[in-house]
């Protein structure tokens, strides 16, 4: 463990990873949920303007605020995380990068943000919420991991309702989720006046069904959805497509 | 004009076209809306069981009942068409093929089917409704063509509401429409209890946005959408993809 790690109170089971953009690093805990490609895809999809005020709902390790800061230069990103230990680790990642002025991690319940963040004031809300419903699928019994991966502490409706409260008029909502929930997503977004405006489906390979969907909504926007061309992750069995290299800011070898 | 054409009262501006399946022919009028690829794609997408009872809402030339009969062998298909002249022409196409026992064209308003067709009794409803909303886009001033292409005499909600009335429990609804209306489509289908279960986006070419969407709903079905791999129409500028050749029942040369 180096000096920096000591000052930042590294825990056993933790590791730092180089994000390969603007020299950023992130702390992750091997026992918990580690960030994946979905965070990278969402940060790329979210066409947030420079100097925007942004909230990330369920920020986890803080990966999305870090990537958004690197790619979009928002003036401030608030990362909301309900799990105390996870929020503490995310805070240390922000410190590690010296970004405590630009990124604020709040250990809070997204359903209790009244008085914590100003409603109707944000330019953008991003979220990579837990995917599997609490009444379905196999719930990982290990506390934090289960909480991140499953809809135990919050559900799709809570995320959408909270985003609608935080955003100002014509503010943008960006989410990555599973295609099988698309009808729920669209119905709830419309119900809470976050009109779906742009959608992109992500397929592992050509000829395969999508396993992720990126969606953008605009608060009080007019109905009319633009569906983007599909995004493929792999060219062949394990070779990333040129699009994925581009999103990661790398050249395909 | 041959003998057959005379007996069937062919009009000027009419032509017959060979459907290249089971020897079927269809009468079309060059001044009106002619069937396009959407009817072929919808008939292929609609996985209707043999001996089913089916309704086609807004049947136009009768192309969809003919293709469904050829591909799926339903016991009966009712084609509902509000325009008298168009319905008459569709009837003559059915006669031309000797299918008057299997396909019934009804010149009726889909909003006034009470007493015409039995509600809650059909296995499947298919529809290729007019696309452009009556308050948007350029409306073609030539009567019949405008009525087919635009939502003048019916709107998306009427089609979905009518399908929901006609279908029996767990009966299937199949529609081809435009992706920009996807949020309206999903919200209305759910509202009228036709839960969206399967969706396929159709793109002209790789890397291009979809311009059509196929959607299947099940009356009183459980929420969970399957998104299929995308369907591409062209390989290059004008060459059809292998998938399209397959749908047309042809071998790619």
Short mmCIF file of C-alpha atoms in Angstrom, two decimals:
data_model
loop_
_atom_site.label_atom_id
_atom_site.label_comp_id
_atom_site.label_asym_id
_atom_site.label_seq_id
_atom_site.Cartn_x
_atom_site.Cartn_y
_atom_site.Cartn_z
CA UNK A 1 0.00 0.00 0.00
CA UNK A 2 1.50 3.36 -0.97
CA UNK A 3 1.41 6.64 1.00
CA UNK A 4 -1.66 7.87 -0.83
CA UNK A 5 -3.51 4.67 -0.08
CA UNK A 6 -2.66 4.98 3.61
CA UNK A 7 -3.91 8.56 3.80
CA UNK A 8 -7.12 7.52 2.09
CA UNK A 9 -7.72 4.69 4.56
CA UNK A 10 -7.73 1.85 2.08
CA UNK A 11 -9.58 -1.20 3.34
CA UNK A 12 -8.57 -4.79 2.76
CA UNK A 13 -10.33 -6.16 -0.36
CA UNK A 14 -10.06 -2.73 -1.99
CA UNK A 15 -8.14 -1.98 -5.18
CA UNK A 16 -7.64 1.15 -7.25
CA UNK A 17 -8.18 1.07 -10.97
CA UNK A 18 -6.87 3.54 -13.55
CA UNK A 19 -9.80 4.90 -15.58
CA UNK A 20 -7.47 5.73 -18.51
CA UNK A 21 -9.02 9.16 -18.94
CA UNK A 22 -7.59 12.42 -17.55
CA UNK A 23 -5.45 10.37 -15.15
CA UNK A 24 -8.47 9.44 -13.04
CA UNK A 25 -8.44 6.54 -10.59
CA UNK A 26 -11.26 4.77 -8.78
CA UNK A 27 -11.36 2.67 -5.60
CA UNK A 28 -13.35 -0.55 -5.84
CA UNK A 29 -14.01 -3.33 -3.35
CA UNK A 30 -13.66 -6.81 -4.78
CA UNK A 31 -16.42 -8.13 -2.51
CA UNK A 32 -18.94 -5.53 -3.70
CA UNK A 33 -20.32 -4.57 -7.06
CA UNK A 34 -17.60 -3.22 -9.36
CA UNK A 35 -18.42 -0.79 -12.15
CA UNK A 36 -18.90 -2.29 -15.55
CA UNK A 37 -19.34 -1.32 -19.14
CA UNK A 38 -22.83 0.06 -18.46
CA UNK A 39 -21.35 3.06 -16.60
CA UNK A 40 -19.04 3.76 -19.53
CA UNK A 41 -21.85 3.45 -22.07
CA UNK A 42 -24.16 5.69 -20.04
CA UNK A 43 -21.49 8.40 -19.62
CA UNK A 44 -20.92 8.35 -23.36
CA UNK A 45 -24.66 8.46 -24.18
CA UNK A 46 -25.37 11.34 -21.77
CA UNK A 47 -24.83 14.41 -23.97
CA UNK A 48 -24.56 16.74 -20.96
CA UNK A 49 -23.45 20.31 -21.61
CA UNK A 50 -20.34 21.89 -20.08
CA UNK A 51 -21.02 23.67 -16.76
CA UNK A 52 -24.23 21.68 -16.16
CA UNK A 53 -25.56 20.81 -12.72
CA UNK A 54 -25.97 17.04 -12.58
CA UNK A 55 -27.19 14.34 -10.16
CA UNK A 56 -26.26 10.63 -10.36
CA UNK A 57 -28.88 8.52 -8.57
CA UNK A 58 -27.37 5.40 -6.97
CA UNK A 59 -23.78 6.36 -7.71
CA UNK A 60 -22.13 3.26 -6.19
CA UNK A 61 -18.35 3.59 -6.54
CA UNK A 62 -18.77 7.10 -8.01
CA UNK A 63 -17.73 5.91 -11.45
CA UNK A 64 -20.37 7.90 -13.38
CA UNK A 65 -19.58 11.29 -11.77
CA UNK A 66 -15.88 10.66 -12.49
CA UNK A 67 -16.45 9.72 -16.13
CA UNK A 68 -18.89 12.61 -16.66
CA UNK A 69 -16.40 15.04 -15.18
CA UNK A 70 -13.69 13.70 -17.51
CA UNK A 71 -15.87 13.74 -20.64
CA UNK A 72 -18.31 16.61 -20.14
CA UNK A 73 -16.89 19.04 -17.58
CA UNK A 74 -20.12 19.70 -15.67
CA UNK A 75 -19.84 22.40 -12.99
CA UNK A 76 -21.05 20.01 -10.28
CA UNK A 77 -22.16 16.39 -10.00
CA UNK A 78 -23.93 15.07 -6.91
CA UNK A 79 -23.66 11.32 -6.45
CA UNK A 80 -26.44 9.90 -4.25
CA UNK A 81 -25.68 6.58 -2.55
CA UNK A 82 -27.81 4.98 0.17
CA UNK A 83 -25.20 2.47 1.40
CA UNK A 84 -22.92 4.16 3.93
CA UNK A 85 -19.80 2.05 3.29
CA UNK A 86 -20.14 2.35 -0.48
CA UNK A 87 -20.66 6.12 -0.25
CA UNK A 88 -17.56 6.41 1.98
CA UNK A 89 -15.47 4.53 -0.56
CA UNK A 90 -16.80 6.73 -3.41
CA UNK A 91 -15.88 9.84 -1.38
CA UNK A 92 -12.32 8.54 -1.03
CA UNK A 93 -12.16 8.02 -4.81
CA UNK A 94 -13.15 11.66 -5.33
CA UNK A 95 -10.48 12.77 -2.84
CA UNK A 96 -7.93 10.53 -4.54
CA UNK A 97 -8.56 12.49 -7.73
CA UNK A 98 -8.70 15.88 -5.99
CA UNK A 99 -12.19 16.51 -7.36
CA UNK A 100 -14.02 17.31 -4.12
CA UNK A 101 -15.07 20.72 -5.51
CA UNK A 102 -16.70 19.23 -8.62
CA UNK A 103 -18.13 15.97 -7.30
CA UNK A 104 -20.10 15.67 -4.05
CA UNK A 105 -20.99 12.20 -2.81
CA UNK A 106 -24.04 12.23 -0.52
CA UNK A 107 -24.92 9.25 1.63
CA UNK A 108 -28.67 9.68 1.28
CA UNK A 109 -31.89 7.93 0.32
CA UNK A 110 -33.08 9.19 -3.07
CA UNK A 111 -36.63 9.26 -1.72
CA UNK A 112 -35.60 11.73 1.00
CA UNK A 113 -33.81 14.47 -0.94
CA UNK A 114 -36.16 17.28 0.11
CA UNK A 115 -33.93 19.84 1.83
CA UNK A 116 -30.81 17.98 0.62
CA UNK A 117 -30.89 19.02 -3.06
CA UNK A 118 -32.96 21.78 -4.66
CA UNK A 119 -35.88 20.41 -6.67
CA UNK A 120 -36.61 21.69 -10.21
CA UNK A 121 -33.05 22.99 -10.51
CA UNK A 122 -30.84 20.37 -12.23
CA UNK A 123 -29.84 20.27 -15.90
CA UNK A 124 -29.40 16.52 -15.97
CA UNK A 125 -30.00 13.38 -13.92
CA UNK A 126 -28.16 10.16 -14.79
CA UNK A 127 -28.74 6.71 -13.36
CA UNK A 128 -27.59 3.15 -13.72
CA UNK A 129 -30.11 1.65 -11.33
CA UNK A 130 -30.18 -1.92 -10.05
CA UNK A 131 -31.76 -4.18 -12.62
CA UNK A 132 -33.52 -7.13 -11.14
CA UNK A 133 -36.84 -6.67 -9.37
CA UNK A 134 -36.91 -7.55 -5.69
CA UNK A 135 -39.62 -10.12 -6.28
CA UNK A 136 -37.79 -11.95 -9.08
CA UNK A 137 -34.41 -13.39 -9.91
CA UNK A 138 -31.75 -14.71 -7.59
CA UNK A 139 -30.79 -12.22 -4.90
CA UNK A 140 -27.13 -12.37 -3.92
CA UNK A 141 -27.15 -12.84 -0.16
CA UNK A 142 -24.01 -10.73 0.43
CA UNK A 143 -25.37 -7.40 1.69
CA UNK A 144 -23.86 -4.60 -0.40
CA UNK A 145 -23.62 -6.59 -3.59
CA UNK A 146 -27.26 -7.60 -3.34
CA UNK A 147 -28.31 -4.01 -2.68
CA UNK A 148 -26.54 -2.70 -5.76
CA UNK A 149 -27.64 -5.38 -8.13
CA UNK A 150 -31.25 -5.72 -7.09
CA UNK A 151 -34.16 -3.46 -6.56
CA UNK A 152 -34.31 -3.87 -2.82
CA UNK A 153 -33.91 -0.32 -1.60
CA UNK A 154 -35.46 1.36 -4.61
CA UNK A 155 -37.41 0.52 -7.69
CA UNK A 156 -37.61 1.87 -11.19
CA UNK A 157 -40.51 4.12 -10.26
CA UNK A 158 -38.56 5.72 -7.37
CA UNK A 159 -35.65 6.56 -9.69
CA UNK A 160 -37.90 8.12 -12.32
CA UNK A 161 -40.03 9.99 -9.78
CA UNK A 162 -36.91 11.40 -8.08
CA UNK A 163 -35.32 12.43 -11.39
CA UNK A 164 -38.53 14.25 -12.36
CA UNK A 165 -38.47 16.19 -9.08
CA UNK A 166 -34.80 17.22 -9.38
CA UNK A 167 -34.81 18.31 -13.02
CA UNK A 168 -35.68 21.79 -14.18
CA UNK A 169 -38.00 22.27 -17.16
CA UNK A 170 -36.48 20.67 -20.29
CA UNK A 171 -33.75 19.10 -18.14
CA UNK A 172 -32.49 15.70 -19.36
CA UNK A 173 -32.73 12.27 -17.80
CA UNK A 174 -30.36 9.49 -18.89
CA UNK A 175 -30.67 5.87 -17.86
CA UNK A 176 -29.23 2.49 -18.79
CA UNK A 177 -31.50 -0.45 -18.09
CA UNK A 178 -32.67 -3.81 -19.41
CA UNK A 179 -34.78 -4.05 -22.58
CA UNK A 180 -37.31 -6.40 -20.98
CA UNK A 181 -38.39 -3.46 -18.77
CA UNK A 182 -38.84 -1.08 -21.73
CA UNK A 183 -42.63 -0.86 -21.46
CA UNK A 184 -42.42 -0.08 -17.73
CA UNK A 185 -39.66 2.45 -18.40
CA UNK A 186 -41.58 4.28 -21.12
CA UNK A 187 -44.90 4.20 -19.26
CA UNK A 188 -43.32 5.49 -16.00
CA UNK A 189 -41.23 8.15 -17.76
CA UNK A 190 -44.33 9.50 -19.48
CA UNK A 191 -46.33 9.29 -16.25
CA UNK A 192 -43.75 11.47 -14.46
CA UNK A 193 -43.43 13.87 -17.46
CA UNK A 194 -39.94 12.74 -18.48
CA UNK A 195 -40.88 12.22 -22.13
CA UNK A 196 -38.62 9.60 -23.78
CA UNK A 197 -36.80 11.35 -26.65
CA UNK A 198 -33.89 9.08 -27.58
CA UNK A 199 -33.23 5.36 -27.25
CA UNK A 200 -30.33 3.08 -28.18
CA UNK A 201 -30.34 -0.69 -27.86
CA UNK A 202 -27.10 -2.50 -27.06
CA UNK A 203 -26.56 -5.99 -28.45
CA UNK A 204 -23.66 -8.30 -27.55
CA UNK A 205 -23.19 -9.26 -31.20
CA UNK A 206 -24.85 -8.94 -34.62
CA UNK A 207 -27.97 -11.10 -34.85
CA UNK A 208 -28.36 -11.28 -31.04
CA UNK A 209 -31.06 -9.73 -28.86
CA UNK A 210 -30.17 -6.55 -26.97
CA UNK A 211 -29.22 -6.92 -23.30
CA UNK A 212 -29.07 -3.22 -22.41
CA UNK A 213 -30.95 -0.09 -23.42
CA UNK A 214 -29.90 3.55 -23.15
CA UNK A 215 -32.74 6.02 -22.85
CA UNK A 216 -32.92 9.81 -22.69
CA UNK A 217 -35.98 11.69 -21.50
CA UNK A 218 -36.71 15.41 -21.38
CA UNK A 219 -38.82 16.90 -18.60
CA UNK A 220 -42.03 18.24 -20.18
CA UNK A 221 -40.68 17.41 -23.65
CA UNK A 222 -42.95 16.82 -26.65
CA UNK A 223 -43.73 13.22 -27.61
CA UNK A 224 -41.48 11.98 -30.40
CA UNK A 225 -38.88 9.29 -29.91
CA UNK A 226 -35.69 8.96 -31.93
CA UNK A 227 -34.41 5.38 -32.03
CA UNK A 228 -30.69 5.28 -32.74
CA UNK A 229 -28.88 2.56 -34.73
CA UNK A 230 -28.06 -0.45 -32.53
CA UNK A 231 -24.74 -0.61 -30.71
CA UNK A 232 -22.84 -3.91 -30.86
CA UNK A 233 -20.31 -4.78 -28.18
CA UNK A 234 -18.36 -7.55 -29.90
CA UNK A 235 -17.38 -8.10 -33.51
CA UNK A 236 -16.70 -11.77 -32.96
CA UNK A 237 -16.60 -13.96 -29.89
CA UNK A 238 -14.42 -11.66 -27.79
CA UNK A 239 -13.25 -8.83 -30.01
CA UNK A 240 -14.72 -5.40 -29.21
CA UNK A 241 -16.30 -3.45 -32.08
CA UNK A 242 -14.86 -0.18 -33.35
CA UNK A 243 -17.81 1.65 -31.73
CA UNK A 244 -16.82 0.32 -28.30
CA UNK A 245 -13.17 1.31 -28.78
CA UNK A 246 -14.40 4.81 -29.72
CA UNK A 247 -16.59 5.05 -26.61
CA UNK A 248 -13.59 4.07 -24.48
CA UNK A 249 -11.52 6.70 -26.33
CA UNK A 250 -9.12 4.10 -27.72
CA UNK A 251 -8.00 3.12 -31.21
CA UNK A 252 -8.92 -0.35 -32.36
CA UNK A 253 -5.66 -2.23 -32.82
CA UNK B 1 -57.91 -7.22 -70.23
CA UNK B 2 -58.54 -10.96 -70.07
CA UNK B 3 -61.84 -12.80 -69.44
CA UNK B 4 -61.21 -13.08 -65.71
CA UNK B 5 -60.59 -9.36 -65.45
CA UNK B 6 -63.89 -8.62 -67.25
CA UNK B 7 -65.89 -10.87 -64.95
CA UNK B 8 -64.34 -9.19 -61.93
CA UNK B 9 -65.25 -5.71 -63.20
CA UNK B 10 -61.73 -4.35 -63.46
CA UNK B 11 -61.61 -0.56 -63.38
CA UNK B 12 -59.27 1.64 -65.38
CA UNK B 13 -56.12 2.40 -63.33
CA UNK B 14 -56.30 -1.08 -61.81
CA UNK B 15 -53.66 -3.76 -62.20
CA UNK B 16 -53.24 -7.26 -60.83
CA UNK B 17 -50.03 -8.31 -59.23
CA UNK B 18 -48.77 -11.85 -58.64
CA UNK B 19 -48.00 -12.30 -54.92
CA UNK B 20 -45.55 -15.15 -55.73
CA UNK B 21 -46.97 -17.32 -52.97
CA UNK B 22 -49.54 -20.12 -53.44
CA UNK B 23 -50.44 -18.60 -56.82
CA UNK B 24 -52.20 -15.64 -55.19
CA UNK B 25 -52.95 -12.43 -57.07
CA UNK B 26 -54.05 -9.01 -55.85
CA UNK B 27 -55.83 -6.11 -57.53
CA UNK B 28 -54.35 -2.68 -56.91
CA UNK B 29 -55.28 0.76 -58.15
CA UNK B 30 -52.35 2.87 -59.30
CA UNK B 31 -54.04 6.07 -58.08
CA UNK B 32 -54.48 4.73 -54.55
CA UNK B 33 -52.19 3.38 -51.94
CA UNK B 34 -50.48 0.16 -53.08
CA UNK B 35 -49.30 -2.43 -50.60
CA UNK B 36 -45.66 -2.22 -49.65
CA UNK B 37 -43.04 -4.13 -47.78
CA UNK B 38 -44.68 -3.35 -44.42
CA UNK B 39 -47.55 -5.75 -45.19
CA UNK B 40 -45.07 -8.50 -46.03
CA UNK B 41 -43.02 -7.87 -42.89
CA UNK B 42 -46.12 -7.82 -40.68
CA UNK B 43 -47.47 -11.08 -42.15
CA UNK B 44 -44.11 -12.70 -41.48
CA UNK B 45 -43.87 -11.32 -37.92
CA UNK B 46 -47.43 -12.38 -36.98
CA UNK B 47 -46.90 -15.91 -35.63
CA UNK B 48 -50.57 -16.78 -35.94
CA UNK B 49 -51.57 -20.42 -35.40
CA UNK B 50 -53.29 -22.57 -38.00
CA UNK B 51 -57.13 -22.46 -37.78
CA UNK B 52 -57.06 -19.12 -35.92
CA UNK B 53 -59.81 -16.52 -36.17
CA UNK B 54 -58.20 -13.26 -37.25
CA UNK B 55 -59.18 -9.63 -37.94
CA UNK B 56 -57.17 -7.19 -40.06
CA UNK B 57 -58.03 -3.59 -39.12
CA UNK B 58 -57.79 -1.22 -42.11
CA UNK B 59 -57.17 -3.97 -44.65
CA UNK B 60 -56.85 -1.69 -47.73
CA UNK B 61 -56.26 -3.89 -50.78
CA UNK B 62 -56.67 -7.03 -48.65
CA UNK B 63 -52.99 -7.85 -48.92
CA UNK B 64 -52.54 -8.90 -45.28
CA UNK B 65 -55.47 -11.39 -45.21
CA UNK B 66 -54.11 -12.91 -48.45
CA UNK B 67 -50.56 -13.23 -47.14
CA UNK B 68 -51.73 -14.59 -43.77
CA UNK B 69 -53.91 -17.16 -45.52
CA UNK B 70 -50.92 -18.24 -47.63
CA UNK B 71 -48.45 -18.38 -44.74
CA UNK B 72 -50.53 -19.32 -41.70
CA UNK B 73 -53.76 -20.99 -42.86
CA UNK B 74 -56.10 -19.30 -40.39
CA UNK B 75 -59.68 -20.61 -40.48
CA UNK B 76 -61.04 -17.11 -41.16
CA UNK B 77 -59.72 -13.60 -41.62
CA UNK B 78 -61.99 -10.57 -41.53
CA UNK B 79 -60.59 -7.52 -43.31
CA UNK B 80 -62.18 -4.26 -42.12
CA UNK B 81 -62.00 -1.34 -44.55
CA UNK B 82 -63.87 1.95 -44.14
CA UNK B 83 -63.45 3.17 -47.73
CA UNK B 84 -66.21 1.68 -49.90
CA UNK B 85 -64.30 1.66 -53.22
CA UNK B 86 -61.19 0.18 -51.61
CA UNK B 87 -63.23 -2.52 -49.83
CA UNK B 88 -64.94 -3.38 -53.13
CA UNK B 89 -61.60 -3.81 -54.84
CA UNK B 90 -60.29 -5.97 -51.97
CA UNK B 91 -63.43 -8.16 -52.27
CA UNK B 92 -62.71 -8.66 -55.95
CA UNK B 93 -59.14 -9.72 -55.10
CA UNK B 94 -60.52 -12.35 -52.72
CA UNK B 95 -62.92 -13.58 -55.43
CA UNK B 96 -60.08 -13.63 -57.96
CA UNK B 97 -58.28 -16.07 -55.66
CA UNK B 98 -61.43 -18.07 -54.84
CA UNK B 99 -60.93 -17.42 -51.12
CA UNK B 100 -64.34 -16.01 -50.25
CA UNK B 101 -64.87 -18.76 -47.65
CA UNK B 102 -61.64 -17.95 -45.79
CA UNK B 103 -61.42 -14.17 -46.14
CA UNK B 104 -64.32 -11.80 -45.57
CA UNK B 105 -63.88 -8.14 -46.47
CA UNK B 106 -66.25 -5.89 -44.53
CA UNK B 107 -66.83 -2.29 -45.53
CA UNK B 108 -67.17 -0.98 -42.00
CA UNK B 109 -65.87 1.59 -39.54
CA UNK B 110 -63.64 -0.10 -36.95
CA UNK B 111 -65.26 2.03 -34.25
CA UNK B 112 -68.68 0.57 -35.09
CA UNK B 113 -68.09 -3.17 -35.04
CA UNK B 114 -70.58 -3.93 -32.27
CA UNK B 115 -73.04 -6.41 -33.82
CA UNK B 116 -70.74 -6.84 -36.85
CA UNK B 117 -68.03 -8.99 -35.22
CA UNK B 118 -68.16 -10.80 -31.89
CA UNK B 119 -66.12 -9.08 -29.21
CA UNK B 120 -63.71 -11.07 -26.98
CA UNK B 121 -63.64 -13.91 -29.51
CA UNK B 122 -60.66 -13.51 -31.87
CA UNK B 123 -57.29 -15.24 -31.62
CA UNK B 124 -55.40 -12.48 -33.37
CA UNK B 125 -55.77 -8.92 -34.66
CA UNK B 126 -53.29 -7.53 -37.17
CA UNK B 127 -52.98 -3.97 -38.42
CA UNK B 128 -50.83 -1.81 -40.63
CA UNK B 129 -52.51 1.46 -39.75
CA UNK B 130 -51.95 4.82 -41.43
CA UNK B 131 -48.83 6.43 -40.07
CA UNK B 132 -48.92 10.20 -40.10
CA UNK B 133 -51.03 12.04 -37.58
CA UNK B 134 -53.87 14.13 -38.99
CA UNK B 135 -52.44 17.27 -37.40
CA UNK B 136 -48.92 16.84 -38.76
CA UNK B 137 -47.13 16.14 -42.00
CA UNK B 138 -48.26 16.81 -45.54
CA UNK B 139 -51.64 15.28 -46.30
CA UNK B 140 -51.99 14.05 -49.86
CA UNK B 141 -55.07 15.81 -51.22
CA UNK B 142 -56.21 12.84 -53.35
CA UNK B 143 -59.05 11.29 -51.37
CA UNK B 144 -58.39 7.54 -50.98
CA UNK B 145 -54.62 7.81 -50.90
CA UNK B 146 -54.80 10.45 -48.16
CA UNK B 147 -57.20 8.33 -46.14
CA UNK B 148 -54.91 5.31 -46.22
CA UNK B 149 -51.70 7.12 -45.50
CA UNK B 150 -52.89 9.47 -42.80
CA UNK B 151 -54.75 9.23 -39.58
CA UNK B 152 -57.83 10.99 -40.82
CA UNK B 153 -60.52 8.41 -40.23
CA UNK B 154 -58.86 6.70 -37.29
CA UNK B 155 -56.00 7.19 -34.95
CA UNK B 156 -53.60 4.91 -33.15
CA UNK B 157 -55.81 4.81 -30.08
CA UNK B 158 -58.86 3.67 -32.11
CA UNK B 159 -56.90 0.77 -33.60
CA UNK B 160 -55.58 -0.40 -30.21
CA UNK B 161 -58.95 0.07 -28.47
CA UNK B 162 -60.74 -1.91 -31.20
CA UNK B 163 -58.16 -4.72 -31.16
CA UNK B 164 -58.53 -5.00 -27.38
CA UNK B 165 -62.31 -5.37 -27.75
CA UNK B 166 -62.11 -8.03 -30.47
CA UNK B 167 -59.44 -10.26 -28.91
CA UNK B 168 -60.17 -13.05 -26.51
CA UNK B 169 -58.06 -13.44 -23.36
CA UNK B 170 -54.39 -14.04 -24.31
CA UNK B 171 -55.24 -13.27 -27.94
CA UNK B 172 -52.40 -11.62 -29.91
CA UNK B 173 -52.18 -8.17 -31.46
CA UNK B 174 -49.63 -7.50 -34.22
CA UNK B 175 -48.86 -4.06 -35.62
CA UNK B 176 -46.29 -2.40 -37.85
CA UNK B 177 -45.76 1.30 -37.18
CA UNK B 178 -43.16 4.03 -36.98
CA UNK B 179 -40.51 4.04 -34.23
CA UNK B 180 -41.07 7.72 -33.40
CA UNK B 181 -44.52 6.71 -32.06
CA UNK B 182 -43.12 3.92 -29.85
CA UNK B 183 -43.88 5.63 -26.55
CA UNK B 184 -47.49 6.30 -27.62
CA UNK B 185 -47.79 2.72 -28.88
CA UNK B 186 -46.50 1.16 -25.65
CA UNK B 187 -48.46 3.49 -23.38
CA UNK B 188 -51.73 2.91 -25.30
CA UNK B 189 -51.23 -0.85 -25.58
CA UNK B 190 -50.71 -1.10 -21.84
CA UNK B 191 -53.68 1.21 -21.18
CA UNK B 192 -55.97 -1.09 -23.20
CA UNK B 193 -54.45 -4.26 -21.65
CA UNK B 194 -52.62 -5.39 -24.79
CA UNK B 195 -49.29 -5.90 -23.03
CA UNK B 196 -46.33 -5.47 -25.45
CA UNK B 197 -44.46 -8.80 -25.49
CA UNK B 198 -42.24 -8.71 -28.59
CA UNK B 199 -40.68 -5.93 -30.63
CA UNK B 200 -38.48 -5.82 -33.70
CA UNK B 201 -36.97 -2.68 -35.20
CA UNK B 202 -36.44 -2.48 -38.96
CA UNK B 203 -33.52 -0.46 -40.27
CA UNK B 204 -32.90 0.37 -43.96
CA UNK B 205 -29.20 -0.45 -43.58
CA UNK B 206 -26.55 -1.18 -40.96
CA UNK B 207 -25.68 1.93 -38.95
CA UNK B 208 -28.96 3.66 -39.86
CA UNK B 209 -31.90 4.51 -37.61
CA UNK B 210 -34.96 2.24 -37.81
CA UNK B 211 -37.88 3.46 -39.92
CA UNK B 212 -40.39 0.75 -38.97
CA UNK B 213 -41.21 -1.22 -35.84
CA UNK B 214 -43.04 -4.53 -35.49
CA UNK B 215 -44.80 -5.05 -32.19
CA UNK B 216 -46.76 -7.93 -30.67
CA UNK B 217 -49.05 -7.54 -27.69
CA UNK B 218 -50.98 -10.13 -25.71
CA UNK B 219 -54.37 -9.29 -24.20
CA UNK B 220 -53.98 -9.44 -20.39
CA UNK B 221 -50.38 -10.70 -20.79
CA UNK B 222 -47.74 -10.27 -18.08
CA UNK B 223 -45.29 -7.38 -18.43
CA UNK B 224 -42.00 -8.49 -19.99
CA UNK B 225 -40.87 -7.38 -23.41
CA UNK B 226 -38.56 -9.38 -25.68
CA UNK B 227 -36.64 -7.17 -28.08
CA UNK B 228 -35.56 -9.10 -31.17
CA UNK B 229 -32.33 -8.53 -33.11
CA UNK B 230 -32.74 -5.70 -35.65
CA UNK B 231 -33.88 -6.47 -39.18
CA UNK B 232 -31.97 -4.77 -42.00
CA UNK B 233 -33.62 -4.26 -45.39
CA UNK B 234 -30.59 -3.61 -47.56
CA UNK B 235 -27.05 -4.95 -47.52
CA UNK B 236 -25.72 -2.12 -49.63
CA UNK B 237 -27.40 0.71 -51.49
CA UNK B 238 -30.07 -1.38 -53.22
CA UNK B 239 -29.32 -5.05 -52.48
CA UNK B 240 -31.80 -6.79 -50.17
CA UNK B 241 -30.40 -8.65 -47.17
CA UNK B 242 -30.64 -12.40 -46.81
CA UNK B 243 -33.26 -11.89 -44.06
CA UNK B 244 -35.53 -10.03 -46.49
CA UNK B 245 -35.15 -12.72 -49.15
CA UNK B 246 -36.11 -15.29 -46.49
CA UNK B 247 -39.21 -13.31 -45.46
CA UNK B 248 -40.26 -13.15 -49.13
CA UNK B 249 -39.65 -16.91 -49.39
CA UNK B 250 -36.93 -16.48 -52.00
CA UNK B 251 -33.29 -17.51 -52.25
CA UNK B 252 -30.75 -14.72 -52.37
CA UNK B 253 -29.12 -14.92 -55.80
#
